[in-house]
Amino acid sequence: VAAAKIALGGVDNTAVLANESAEMLIGKAPTAELIDAAAKSAAAGSNPSDDQRGSEHYKRAMVEVWTRRTLLACVDN
């Protein structure tokens, strides 16, 4: 991975960057284990709030799921 950015939308009032998670990827081969770690890091570093779009717990879980799916899709392309 030469460069990476992970932006999270729908988690808070505005989109936020998961910089630590993206930095985990740079300079490394995008293995399933690395992608899983980056997705977990994005979820752990997110600070969602409860609102009409979902609970904090749901949003944090979805950050992990969607980050993993998106990174895997990027690798497959």
mmCIF file of C-alpha atoms in Angstrom:
data_model
loop_
_atom_site.group_PDB
_atom_site.id
_atom_site.type_symbol
_atom_site.label_atom_id
_atom_site.label_comp_id
_atom_site.label_asym_id
_atom_site.label_seq_id
_atom_site.Cartn_x
_atom_site.Cartn_y
_atom_site.Cartn_z
ATOM 1 C CA VAL A 1 0.000 0.000 0.000
ATOM 2 C CA ALA A 2 1.601 3.231 -1.171
ATOM 3 C CA ALA A 3 -1.028 5.622 0.205
ATOM 4 C CA ALA A 4 -4.274 5.329 2.136
ATOM 5 C CA LYS A 5 -7.082 7.476 3.502
ATOM 6 C CA ILE A 6 -10.074 6.188 5.432
ATOM 7 C CA ALA A 7 -12.999 8.600 5.724
ATOM 8 C CA LEU A 8 -15.977 7.736 7.898
ATOM 9 C CA GLY A 9 -19.358 9.239 7.067
ATOM 10 C CA GLY A 10 -22.604 8.865 8.979
ATOM 11 C CA VAL A 11 -20.750 8.292 12.223
ATOM 12 C CA ASP A 12 -20.860 11.832 13.581
ATOM 13 C CA ASN A 13 -22.198 15.209 12.450
ATOM 14 C CA THR A 14 -19.447 15.483 9.823
ATOM 15 C CA ALA A 15 -17.180 13.018 8.058
ATOM 16 C CA VAL A 16 -14.009 12.141 9.964
ATOM 17 C CA LEU A 17 -10.697 10.629 8.926
ATOM 18 C CA ALA A 18 -9.406 7.448 10.550
ATOM 19 C CA ASN A 19 -5.780 8.497 10.198
ATOM 20 C CA GLU A 20 -4.252 5.898 12.523
ATOM 21 C CA SER A 21 -6.043 3.119 10.676
ATOM 22 C CA ALA A 22 -4.885 4.381 7.286
ATOM 23 C CA GLU A 23 -1.303 4.726 8.504
ATOM 24 C CA MET A 24 -1.344 1.067 9.583
ATOM 25 C CA LEU A 25 -1.685 0.105 5.910
ATOM 26 C CA ILE A 26 1.029 2.263 4.346
ATOM 27 C CA GLY A 27 4.151 0.410 3.306
ATOM 28 C CA LYS A 28 2.675 -3.026 3.955
ATOM 29 C CA ALA A 29 1.112 -5.804 1.913
ATOM 30 C CA PRO A 30 -2.693 -5.660 2.249
ATOM 31 C CA THR A 31 -3.231 -9.024 3.925
ATOM 32 C CA ALA A 32 -6.552 -10.100 5.397
ATOM 33 C CA GLU A 33 -5.027 -9.786 8.867
ATOM 34 C CA LEU A 34 -3.828 -6.230 8.234
ATOM 35 C CA ILE A 35 -7.184 -5.198 6.792
ATOM 36 C CA ASP A 36 -8.957 -6.706 9.793
ATOM 37 C CA ALA A 37 -6.662 -4.811 12.176
ATOM 38 C CA ALA A 38 -7.239 -1.536 10.312
ATOM 39 C CA ALA A 39 -11.015 -2.038 10.399
ATOM 40 C CA LYS A 40 -10.947 -2.763 14.134
ATOM 41 C CA SER A 41 -8.746 0.290 14.680
ATOM 42 C CA ALA A 42 -11.154 2.509 12.742
ATOM 43 C CA ALA A 43 -14.055 1.280 14.864
ATOM 44 C CA ALA A 44 -12.149 1.685 18.127
ATOM 45 C CA GLY A 45 -11.065 5.196 17.171
ATOM 46 C CA SER A 46 -14.507 6.324 16.086
ATOM 47 C CA ASN A 47 -16.638 8.438 18.365
ATOM 48 C CA PRO A 48 -20.208 7.937 17.157
ATOM 49 C CA SER A 49 -23.226 9.404 18.876
ATOM 50 C CA ASP A 50 -26.742 8.053 19.247
ATOM 51 C CA ASP A 51 -29.163 9.714 16.841
ATOM 52 C CA GLN A 52 -31.950 8.912 14.373
ATOM 53 C CA ARG A 53 -29.441 7.089 12.138
ATOM 54 C CA GLY A 54 -28.548 4.550 14.831
ATOM 55 C CA SER A 55 -27.077 3.903 18.231
ATOM 56 C CA GLU A 56 -23.433 4.403 19.152
ATOM 57 C CA HIS A 57 -22.990 0.635 19.381
ATOM 58 C CA TYR A 58 -24.513 0.012 15.941
ATOM 59 C CA LYS A 59 -22.495 2.763 14.266
ATOM 60 C CA ARG A 60 -19.199 1.543 15.768
ATOM 61 C CA ALA A 61 -19.947 -2.012 14.588
ATOM 62 C CA MET A 62 -20.779 -0.712 11.114
ATOM 63 C CA VAL A 63 -17.548 1.298 10.962
ATOM 64 C CA GLU A 64 -15.663 -1.975 11.346
ATOM 65 C CA VAL A 65 -17.814 -3.865 8.835
ATOM 66 C CA TRP A 66 -17.822 -1.206 6.126
ATOM 67 C CA THR A 67 -14.154 -0.335 6.554
ATOM 68 C CA ARG A 68 -13.225 -4.008 6.145
ATOM 69 C CA ARG A 69 -15.512 -4.437 3.100
ATOM 70 C CA THR A 70 -14.226 -1.290 1.427
ATOM 71 C CA LEU A 71 -10.573 -2.167 1.968
ATOM 72 C CA LEU A 72 -11.136 -5.680 0.635
ATOM 73 C CA ALA A 73 -12.886 -4.231 -2.426
ATOM 74 C CA CYS A 74 -9.929 -1.911 -3.025
ATOM 75 C CA VAL A 75 -7.519 -4.836 -2.910
ATOM 76 C CA ASP A 76 -9.654 -6.919 -5.278
ATOM 77 C CA ASN A 77 -9.655 -4.180 -7.916
#
